PDB file of C-alpha atoms in Angstrom:
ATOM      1  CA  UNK A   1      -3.597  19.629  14.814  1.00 70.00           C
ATOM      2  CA  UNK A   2      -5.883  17.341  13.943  1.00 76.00           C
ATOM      3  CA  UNK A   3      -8.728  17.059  16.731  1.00 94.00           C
ATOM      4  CA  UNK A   4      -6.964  14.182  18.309  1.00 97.00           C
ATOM      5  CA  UNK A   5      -4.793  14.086  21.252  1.00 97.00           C
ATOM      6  CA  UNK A   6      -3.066  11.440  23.196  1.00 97.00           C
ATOM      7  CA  UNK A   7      -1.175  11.500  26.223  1.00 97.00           C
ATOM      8  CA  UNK A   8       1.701  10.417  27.158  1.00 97.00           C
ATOM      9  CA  UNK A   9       3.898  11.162  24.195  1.00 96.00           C
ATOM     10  CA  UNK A  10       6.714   9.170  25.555  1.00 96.00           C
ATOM     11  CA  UNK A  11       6.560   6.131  27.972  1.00 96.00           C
ATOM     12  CA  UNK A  12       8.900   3.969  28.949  1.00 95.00           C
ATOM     13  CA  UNK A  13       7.870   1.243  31.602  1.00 92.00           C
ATOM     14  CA  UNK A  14       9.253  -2.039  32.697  1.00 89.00           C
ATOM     15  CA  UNK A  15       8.007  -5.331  32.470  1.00 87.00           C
ATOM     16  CA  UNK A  16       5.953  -5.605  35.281  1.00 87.00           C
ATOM     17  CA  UNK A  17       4.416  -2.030  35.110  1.00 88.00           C
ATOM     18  CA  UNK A  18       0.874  -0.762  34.588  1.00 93.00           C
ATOM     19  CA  UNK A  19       0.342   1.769  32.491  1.00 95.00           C
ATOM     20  CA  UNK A  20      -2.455   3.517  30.952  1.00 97.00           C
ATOM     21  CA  UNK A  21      -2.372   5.271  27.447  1.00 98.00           C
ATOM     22  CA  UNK A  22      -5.042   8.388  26.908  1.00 98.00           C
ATOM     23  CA  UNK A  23      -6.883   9.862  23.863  1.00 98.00           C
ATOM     24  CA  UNK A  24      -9.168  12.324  23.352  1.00 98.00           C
ATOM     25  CA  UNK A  25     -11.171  13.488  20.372  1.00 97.00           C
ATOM     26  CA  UNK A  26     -12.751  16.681  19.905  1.00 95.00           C
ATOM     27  CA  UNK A  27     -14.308  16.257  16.237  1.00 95.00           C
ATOM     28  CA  UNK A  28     -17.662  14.921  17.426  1.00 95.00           C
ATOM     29  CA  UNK A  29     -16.708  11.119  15.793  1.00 94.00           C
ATOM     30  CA  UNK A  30     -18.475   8.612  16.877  1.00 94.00           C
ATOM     31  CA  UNK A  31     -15.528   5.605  15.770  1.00 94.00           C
ATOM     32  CA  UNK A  32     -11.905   5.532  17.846  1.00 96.00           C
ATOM     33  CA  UNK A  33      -9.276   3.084  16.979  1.00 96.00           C
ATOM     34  CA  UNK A  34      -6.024   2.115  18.205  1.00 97.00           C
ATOM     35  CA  UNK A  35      -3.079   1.657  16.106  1.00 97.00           C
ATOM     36  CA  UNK A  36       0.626  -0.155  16.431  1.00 97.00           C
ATOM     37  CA  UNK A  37       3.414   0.831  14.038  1.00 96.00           C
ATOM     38  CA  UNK A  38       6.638  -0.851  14.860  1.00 94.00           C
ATOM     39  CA  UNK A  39       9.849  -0.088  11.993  1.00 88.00           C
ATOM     40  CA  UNK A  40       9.455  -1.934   8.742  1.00 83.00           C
ATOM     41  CA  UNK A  41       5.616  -2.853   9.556  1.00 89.00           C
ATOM     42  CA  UNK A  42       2.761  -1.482   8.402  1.00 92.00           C
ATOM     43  CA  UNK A  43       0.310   0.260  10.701  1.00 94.00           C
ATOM     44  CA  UNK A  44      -1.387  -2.600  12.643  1.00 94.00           C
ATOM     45  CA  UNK A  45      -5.305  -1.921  13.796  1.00 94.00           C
ATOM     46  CA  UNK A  46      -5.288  -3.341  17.425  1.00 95.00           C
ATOM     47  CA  UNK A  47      -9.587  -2.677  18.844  1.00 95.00           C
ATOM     48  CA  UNK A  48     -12.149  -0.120  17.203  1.00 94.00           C
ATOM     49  CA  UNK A  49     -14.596   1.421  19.458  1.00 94.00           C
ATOM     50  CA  UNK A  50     -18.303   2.177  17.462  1.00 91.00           C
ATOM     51  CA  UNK A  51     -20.247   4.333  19.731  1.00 88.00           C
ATOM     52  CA  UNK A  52     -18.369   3.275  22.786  1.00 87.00           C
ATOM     53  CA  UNK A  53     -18.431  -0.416  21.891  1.00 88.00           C
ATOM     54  CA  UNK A  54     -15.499  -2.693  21.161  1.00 88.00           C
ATOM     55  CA  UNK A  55     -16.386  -3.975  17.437  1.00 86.00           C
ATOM     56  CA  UNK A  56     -13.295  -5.005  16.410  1.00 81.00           C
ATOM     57  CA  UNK A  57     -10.403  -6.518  18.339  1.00 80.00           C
ATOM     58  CA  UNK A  58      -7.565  -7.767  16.454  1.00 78.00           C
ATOM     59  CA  UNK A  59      -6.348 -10.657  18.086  1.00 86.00           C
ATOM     60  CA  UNK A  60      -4.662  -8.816  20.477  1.00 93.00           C
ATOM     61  CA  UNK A  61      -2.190  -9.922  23.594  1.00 93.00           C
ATOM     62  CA  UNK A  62      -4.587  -9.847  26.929  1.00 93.00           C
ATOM     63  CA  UNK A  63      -1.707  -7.072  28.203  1.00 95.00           C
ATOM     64  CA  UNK A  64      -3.652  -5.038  25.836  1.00 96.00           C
ATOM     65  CA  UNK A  65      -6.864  -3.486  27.479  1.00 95.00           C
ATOM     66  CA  UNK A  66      -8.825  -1.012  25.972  1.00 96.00           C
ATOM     67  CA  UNK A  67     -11.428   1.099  27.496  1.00 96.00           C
ATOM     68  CA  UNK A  68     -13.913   3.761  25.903  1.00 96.00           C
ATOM     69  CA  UNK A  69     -15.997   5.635  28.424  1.00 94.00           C
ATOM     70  CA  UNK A  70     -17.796   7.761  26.462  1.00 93.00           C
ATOM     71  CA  UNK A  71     -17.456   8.313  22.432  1.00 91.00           C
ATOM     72  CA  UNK A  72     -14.621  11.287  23.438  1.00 96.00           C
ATOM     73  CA  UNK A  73     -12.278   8.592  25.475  1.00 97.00           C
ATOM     74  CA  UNK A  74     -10.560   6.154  24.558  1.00 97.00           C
ATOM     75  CA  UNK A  75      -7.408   3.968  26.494  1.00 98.00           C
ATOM     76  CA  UNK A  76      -5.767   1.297  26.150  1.00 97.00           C
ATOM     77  CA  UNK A  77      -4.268  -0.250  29.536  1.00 97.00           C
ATOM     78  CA  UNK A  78      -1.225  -1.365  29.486  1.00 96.00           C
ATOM     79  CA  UNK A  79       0.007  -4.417  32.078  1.00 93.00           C
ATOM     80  CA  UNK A  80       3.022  -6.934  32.224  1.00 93.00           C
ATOM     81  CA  UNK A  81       4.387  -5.809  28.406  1.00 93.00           C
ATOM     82  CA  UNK A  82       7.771  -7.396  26.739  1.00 94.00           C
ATOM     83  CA  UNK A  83      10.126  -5.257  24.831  1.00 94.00           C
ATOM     84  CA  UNK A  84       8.336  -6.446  21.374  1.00 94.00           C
ATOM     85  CA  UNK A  85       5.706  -4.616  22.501  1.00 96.00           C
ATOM     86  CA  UNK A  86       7.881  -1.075  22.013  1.00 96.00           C
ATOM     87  CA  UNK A  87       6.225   0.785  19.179  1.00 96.00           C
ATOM     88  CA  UNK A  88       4.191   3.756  18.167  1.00 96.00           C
ATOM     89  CA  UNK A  89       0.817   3.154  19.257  1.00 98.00           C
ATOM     90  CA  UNK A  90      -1.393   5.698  17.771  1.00 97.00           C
ATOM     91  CA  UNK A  91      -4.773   6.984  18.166  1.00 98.00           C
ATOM     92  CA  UNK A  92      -7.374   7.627  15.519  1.00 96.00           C
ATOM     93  CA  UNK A  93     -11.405   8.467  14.945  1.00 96.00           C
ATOM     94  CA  UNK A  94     -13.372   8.767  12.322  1.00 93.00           C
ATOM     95  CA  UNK A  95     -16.924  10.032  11.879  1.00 92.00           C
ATOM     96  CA  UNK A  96     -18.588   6.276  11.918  1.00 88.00           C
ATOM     97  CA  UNK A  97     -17.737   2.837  11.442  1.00 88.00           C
ATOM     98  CA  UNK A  98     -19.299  -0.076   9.256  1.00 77.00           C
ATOM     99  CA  UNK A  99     -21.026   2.540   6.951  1.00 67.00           C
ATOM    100  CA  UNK A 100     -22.576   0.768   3.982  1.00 61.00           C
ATOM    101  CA  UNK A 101     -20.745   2.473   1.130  1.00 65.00           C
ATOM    102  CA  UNK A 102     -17.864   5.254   1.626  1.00 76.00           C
ATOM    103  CA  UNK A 103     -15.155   4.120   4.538  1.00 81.00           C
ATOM    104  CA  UNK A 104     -14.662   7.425   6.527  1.00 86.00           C
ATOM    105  CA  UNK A 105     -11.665   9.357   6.722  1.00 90.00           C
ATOM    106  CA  UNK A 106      -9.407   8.179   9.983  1.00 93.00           C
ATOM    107  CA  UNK A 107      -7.832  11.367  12.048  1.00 95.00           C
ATOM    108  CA  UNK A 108      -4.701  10.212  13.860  1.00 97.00           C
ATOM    109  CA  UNK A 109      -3.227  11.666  16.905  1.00 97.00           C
ATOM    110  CA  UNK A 110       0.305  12.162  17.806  1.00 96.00           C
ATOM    111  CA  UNK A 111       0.692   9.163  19.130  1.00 96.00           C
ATOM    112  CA  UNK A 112       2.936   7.727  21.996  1.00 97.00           C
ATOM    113  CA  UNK A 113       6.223   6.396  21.565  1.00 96.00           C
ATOM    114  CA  UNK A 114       6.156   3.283  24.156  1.00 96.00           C
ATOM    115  CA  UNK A 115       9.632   1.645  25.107  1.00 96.00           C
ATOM    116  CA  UNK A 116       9.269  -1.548  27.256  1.00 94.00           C
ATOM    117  CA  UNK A 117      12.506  -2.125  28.976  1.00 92.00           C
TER     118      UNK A 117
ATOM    119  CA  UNK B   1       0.923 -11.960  -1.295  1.00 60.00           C
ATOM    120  CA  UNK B   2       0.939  -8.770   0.900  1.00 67.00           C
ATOM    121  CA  UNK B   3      -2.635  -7.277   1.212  1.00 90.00           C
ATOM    122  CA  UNK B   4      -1.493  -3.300   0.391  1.00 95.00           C
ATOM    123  CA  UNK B   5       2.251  -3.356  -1.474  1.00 95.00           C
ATOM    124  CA  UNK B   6       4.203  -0.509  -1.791  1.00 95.00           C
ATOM    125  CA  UNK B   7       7.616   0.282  -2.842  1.00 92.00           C
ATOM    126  CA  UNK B   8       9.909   1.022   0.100  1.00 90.00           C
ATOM    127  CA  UNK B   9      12.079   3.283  -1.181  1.00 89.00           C
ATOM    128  CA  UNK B  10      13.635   5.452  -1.042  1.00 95.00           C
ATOM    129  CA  UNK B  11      12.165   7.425  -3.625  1.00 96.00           C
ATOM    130  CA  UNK B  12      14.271  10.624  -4.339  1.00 97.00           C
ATOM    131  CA  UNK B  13      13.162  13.173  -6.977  1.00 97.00           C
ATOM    132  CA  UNK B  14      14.766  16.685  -7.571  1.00 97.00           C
ATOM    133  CA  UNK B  15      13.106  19.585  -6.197  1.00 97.00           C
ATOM    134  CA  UNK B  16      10.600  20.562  -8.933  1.00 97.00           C
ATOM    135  CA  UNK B  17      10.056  17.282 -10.607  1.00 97.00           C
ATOM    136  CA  UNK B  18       7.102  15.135 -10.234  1.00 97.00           C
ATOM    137  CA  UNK B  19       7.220  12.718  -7.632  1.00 97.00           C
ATOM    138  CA  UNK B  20       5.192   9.169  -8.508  1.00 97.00           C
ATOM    139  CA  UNK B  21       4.213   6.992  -5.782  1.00 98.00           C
ATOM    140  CA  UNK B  22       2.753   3.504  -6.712  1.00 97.00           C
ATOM    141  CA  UNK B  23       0.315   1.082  -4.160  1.00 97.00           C
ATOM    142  CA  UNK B  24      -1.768  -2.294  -5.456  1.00 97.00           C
ATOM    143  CA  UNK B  25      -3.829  -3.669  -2.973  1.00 96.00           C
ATOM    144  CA  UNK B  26      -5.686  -7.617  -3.316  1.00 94.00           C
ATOM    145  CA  UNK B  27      -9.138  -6.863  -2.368  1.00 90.00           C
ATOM    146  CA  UNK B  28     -10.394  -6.598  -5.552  1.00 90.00           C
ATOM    147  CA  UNK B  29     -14.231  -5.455  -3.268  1.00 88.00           C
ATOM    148  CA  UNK B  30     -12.207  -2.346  -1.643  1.00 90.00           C
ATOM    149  CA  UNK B  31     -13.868   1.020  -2.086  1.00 90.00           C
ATOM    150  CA  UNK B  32     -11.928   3.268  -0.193  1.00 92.00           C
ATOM    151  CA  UNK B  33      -8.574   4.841  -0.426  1.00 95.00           C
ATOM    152  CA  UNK B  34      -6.473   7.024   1.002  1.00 96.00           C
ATOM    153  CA  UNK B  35      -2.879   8.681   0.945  1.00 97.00           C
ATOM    154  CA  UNK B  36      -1.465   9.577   4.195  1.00 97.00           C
ATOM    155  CA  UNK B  37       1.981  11.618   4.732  1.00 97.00           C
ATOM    156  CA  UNK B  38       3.509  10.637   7.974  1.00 96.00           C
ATOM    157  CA  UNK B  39       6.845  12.826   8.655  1.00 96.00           C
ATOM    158  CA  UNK B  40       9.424  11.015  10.698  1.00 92.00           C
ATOM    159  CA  UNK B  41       8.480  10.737  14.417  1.00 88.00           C
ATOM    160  CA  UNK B  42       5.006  11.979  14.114  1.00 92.00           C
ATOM    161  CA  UNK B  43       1.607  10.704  13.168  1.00 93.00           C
ATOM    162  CA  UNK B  44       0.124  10.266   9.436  1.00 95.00           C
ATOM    163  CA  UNK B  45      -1.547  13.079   8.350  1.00 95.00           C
ATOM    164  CA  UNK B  46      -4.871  12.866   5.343  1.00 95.00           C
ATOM    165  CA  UNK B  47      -3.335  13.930   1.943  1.00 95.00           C
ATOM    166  CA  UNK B  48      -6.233  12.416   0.170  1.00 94.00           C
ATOM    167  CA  UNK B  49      -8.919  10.375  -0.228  1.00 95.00           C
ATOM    168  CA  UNK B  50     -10.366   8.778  -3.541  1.00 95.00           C
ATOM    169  CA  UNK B  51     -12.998   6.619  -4.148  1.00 93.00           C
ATOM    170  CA  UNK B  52     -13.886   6.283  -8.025  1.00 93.00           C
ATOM    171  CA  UNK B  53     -11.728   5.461 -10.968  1.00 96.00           C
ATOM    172  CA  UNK B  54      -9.869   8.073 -12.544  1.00 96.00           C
ATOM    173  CA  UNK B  55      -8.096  11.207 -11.761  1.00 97.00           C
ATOM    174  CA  UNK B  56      -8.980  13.548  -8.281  1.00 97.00           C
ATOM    175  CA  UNK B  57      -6.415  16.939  -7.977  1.00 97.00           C
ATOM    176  CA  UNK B  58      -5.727  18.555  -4.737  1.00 96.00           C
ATOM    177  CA  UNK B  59      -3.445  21.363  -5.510  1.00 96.00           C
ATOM    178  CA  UNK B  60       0.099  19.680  -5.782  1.00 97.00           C
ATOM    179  CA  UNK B  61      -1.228  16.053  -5.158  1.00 98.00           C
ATOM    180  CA  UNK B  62      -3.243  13.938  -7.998  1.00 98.00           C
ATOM    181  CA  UNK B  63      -4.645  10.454  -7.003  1.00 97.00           C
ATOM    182  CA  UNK B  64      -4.907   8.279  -9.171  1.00 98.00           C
ATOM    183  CA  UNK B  65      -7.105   5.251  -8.767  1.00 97.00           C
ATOM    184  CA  UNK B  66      -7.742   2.451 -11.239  1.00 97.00           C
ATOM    185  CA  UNK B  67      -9.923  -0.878  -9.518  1.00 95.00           C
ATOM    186  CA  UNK B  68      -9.743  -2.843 -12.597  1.00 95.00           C
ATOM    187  CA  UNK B  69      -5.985  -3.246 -11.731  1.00 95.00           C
ATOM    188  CA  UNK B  70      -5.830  -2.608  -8.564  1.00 96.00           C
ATOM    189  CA  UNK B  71      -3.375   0.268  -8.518  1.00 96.00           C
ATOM    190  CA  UNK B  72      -4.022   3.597  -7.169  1.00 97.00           C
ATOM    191  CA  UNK B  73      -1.185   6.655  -6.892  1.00 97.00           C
ATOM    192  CA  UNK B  74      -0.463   9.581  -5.729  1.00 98.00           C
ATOM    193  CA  UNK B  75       1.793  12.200  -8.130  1.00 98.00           C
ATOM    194  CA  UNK B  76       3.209  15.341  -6.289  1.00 98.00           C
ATOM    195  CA  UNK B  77       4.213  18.090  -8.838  1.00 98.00           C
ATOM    196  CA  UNK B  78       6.560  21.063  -8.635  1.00 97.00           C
ATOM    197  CA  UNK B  79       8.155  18.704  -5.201  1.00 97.00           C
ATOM    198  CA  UNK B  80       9.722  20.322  -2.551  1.00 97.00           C
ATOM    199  CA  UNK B  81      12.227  19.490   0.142  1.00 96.00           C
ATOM    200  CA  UNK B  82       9.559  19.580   2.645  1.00 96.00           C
ATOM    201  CA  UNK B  83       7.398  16.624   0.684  1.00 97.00           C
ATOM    202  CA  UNK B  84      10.201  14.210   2.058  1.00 97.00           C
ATOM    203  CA  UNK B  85       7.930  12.066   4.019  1.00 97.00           C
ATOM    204  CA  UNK B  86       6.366   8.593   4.340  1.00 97.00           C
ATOM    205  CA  UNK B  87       3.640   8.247   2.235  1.00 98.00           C
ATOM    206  CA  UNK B  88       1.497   5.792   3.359  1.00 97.00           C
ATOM    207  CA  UNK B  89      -1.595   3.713   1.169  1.00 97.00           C
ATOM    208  CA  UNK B  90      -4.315   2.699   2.728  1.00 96.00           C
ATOM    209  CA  UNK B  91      -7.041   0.633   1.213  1.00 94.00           C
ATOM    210  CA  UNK B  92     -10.701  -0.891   3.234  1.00 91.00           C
ATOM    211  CA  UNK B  93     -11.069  -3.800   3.508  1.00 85.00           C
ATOM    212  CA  UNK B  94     -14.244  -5.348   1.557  1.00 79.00           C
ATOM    213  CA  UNK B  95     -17.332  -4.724   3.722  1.00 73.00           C
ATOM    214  CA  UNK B  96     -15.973  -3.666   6.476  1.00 76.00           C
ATOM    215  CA  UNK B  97     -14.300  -0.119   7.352  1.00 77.00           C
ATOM    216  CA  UNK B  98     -11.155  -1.093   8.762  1.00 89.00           C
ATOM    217  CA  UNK B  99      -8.415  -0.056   6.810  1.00 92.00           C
ATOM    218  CA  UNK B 100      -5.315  -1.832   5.396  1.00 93.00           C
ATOM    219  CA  UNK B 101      -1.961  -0.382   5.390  1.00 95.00           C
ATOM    220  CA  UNK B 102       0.809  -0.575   3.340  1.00 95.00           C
ATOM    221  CA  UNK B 103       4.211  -0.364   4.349  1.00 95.00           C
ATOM    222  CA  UNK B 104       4.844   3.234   3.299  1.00 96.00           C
ATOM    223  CA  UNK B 105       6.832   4.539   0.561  1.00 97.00           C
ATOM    224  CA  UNK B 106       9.950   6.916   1.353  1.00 97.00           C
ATOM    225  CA  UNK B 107      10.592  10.154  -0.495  1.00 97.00           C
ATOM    226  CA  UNK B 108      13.068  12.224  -0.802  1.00 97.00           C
ATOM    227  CA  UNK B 109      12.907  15.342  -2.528  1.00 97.00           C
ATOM    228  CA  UNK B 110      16.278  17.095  -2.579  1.00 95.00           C
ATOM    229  CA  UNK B 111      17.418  21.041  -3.420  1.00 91.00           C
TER     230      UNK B 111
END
């Protein structure tokens, strides 16, 4: 266990479905990230929330909407996905983000294992 | 050229042995790096973290980081079945924290 959670931990939707993936952190971080590892690719960084605010967003699809309510929460909504779009999407935090020296350790959760029929 | 490159795999060691897994990264500015196990189906997990040149032991593990060539490692000793694993490199990029990923190296440690 390593602070992080995320719910669901399987999801399979359809094309035209809306979904909503949940994470929750109970380390007291301040940074959350989301993460996409498909087979053969390396872990992709999709948005990073700093203190609730969107600093980084990858150049990701618009069916991609992330939401952080409070430095805790973080989701990412899901809406009109294509089966490329099946892949572990995993949660992290870490204590800060955009520290001058060290880069902080990330803290993944279990992640969900999307399928987008 | 890929940004974090890592040897595929599969790596396969007897149990006992030493198991040597190899990462060079481009950004000759990054800082920060880290090892991360990631068992099949389930999330990476921290194995280490290094941050100067030269040697950093964590029981079992040694990292091994050298910036003027861009290589950093991780050596498991006395390896056991249960090592066989993804191990993933990760490397920041310059000035920023966002880390880079590499593709992940599997290893296979057999009885």
């Amino acid at each position: 266990e390593t602070g992080v959670t995320q719910t669901p931990r399987h999801l399979v939707m359809g094309m035209t479905n809306k979904k909503s993936l949940k994470c929750e952190q109970h380390l007291g971080h301040n940074a959350m990230y989301w993460y996409k590892q498909s087979a053969k690719k390396p872990l992709e960084l999709m948005f990073v929330y700093s203190l609730e605010e969107r600093v980084e967003n990858n150049s990701v699809p618009s069916r991609f909407s992330p939401e952080c309510p409070n430095s805790s929460h973080l989701f990412l909504h899901l809406h009109t996905l294509q089966p490329e779009d099946s892949a572990l999407y995993l949660c992290a935090s870490s204590q800060d983000f955009g520290g001058l020296s060290r880069t902080d350790t990330q803290y993944f959760g279990p992640g969900t294992r999307l399928t987008v029929l | 050229q890929k940004e974090v490159e890592q040897n595929s795999g599969p790596l396969s060691v007897p149990e006992g042995a030493i198991a040597s897994l190899n990462c060079t990264y481009s950004d000759r500015g990054s800082q920060s790096f880290f090892w991360y196990r990631q068992y099949s189906g389930k999330s990476p997990e921290l194995i280490m973290s290094i941050y100067s040149n030269g040697d950093k032991e964590d029981g079992r593990f040694t990292a091994q980081l050298n910036k003027a060539s861009q290589y950093v490692s991780l050596l498991i000793r006395d390896s056991q079945p249960s090592d066989s694993a993804t191990y993933l490199c990760a490397v920041n990029a310059w000035r920023t924290d966002k880390l880079i990923f590499g593709t992940g190296t599997r290893l296979q440690v057999f009885p």
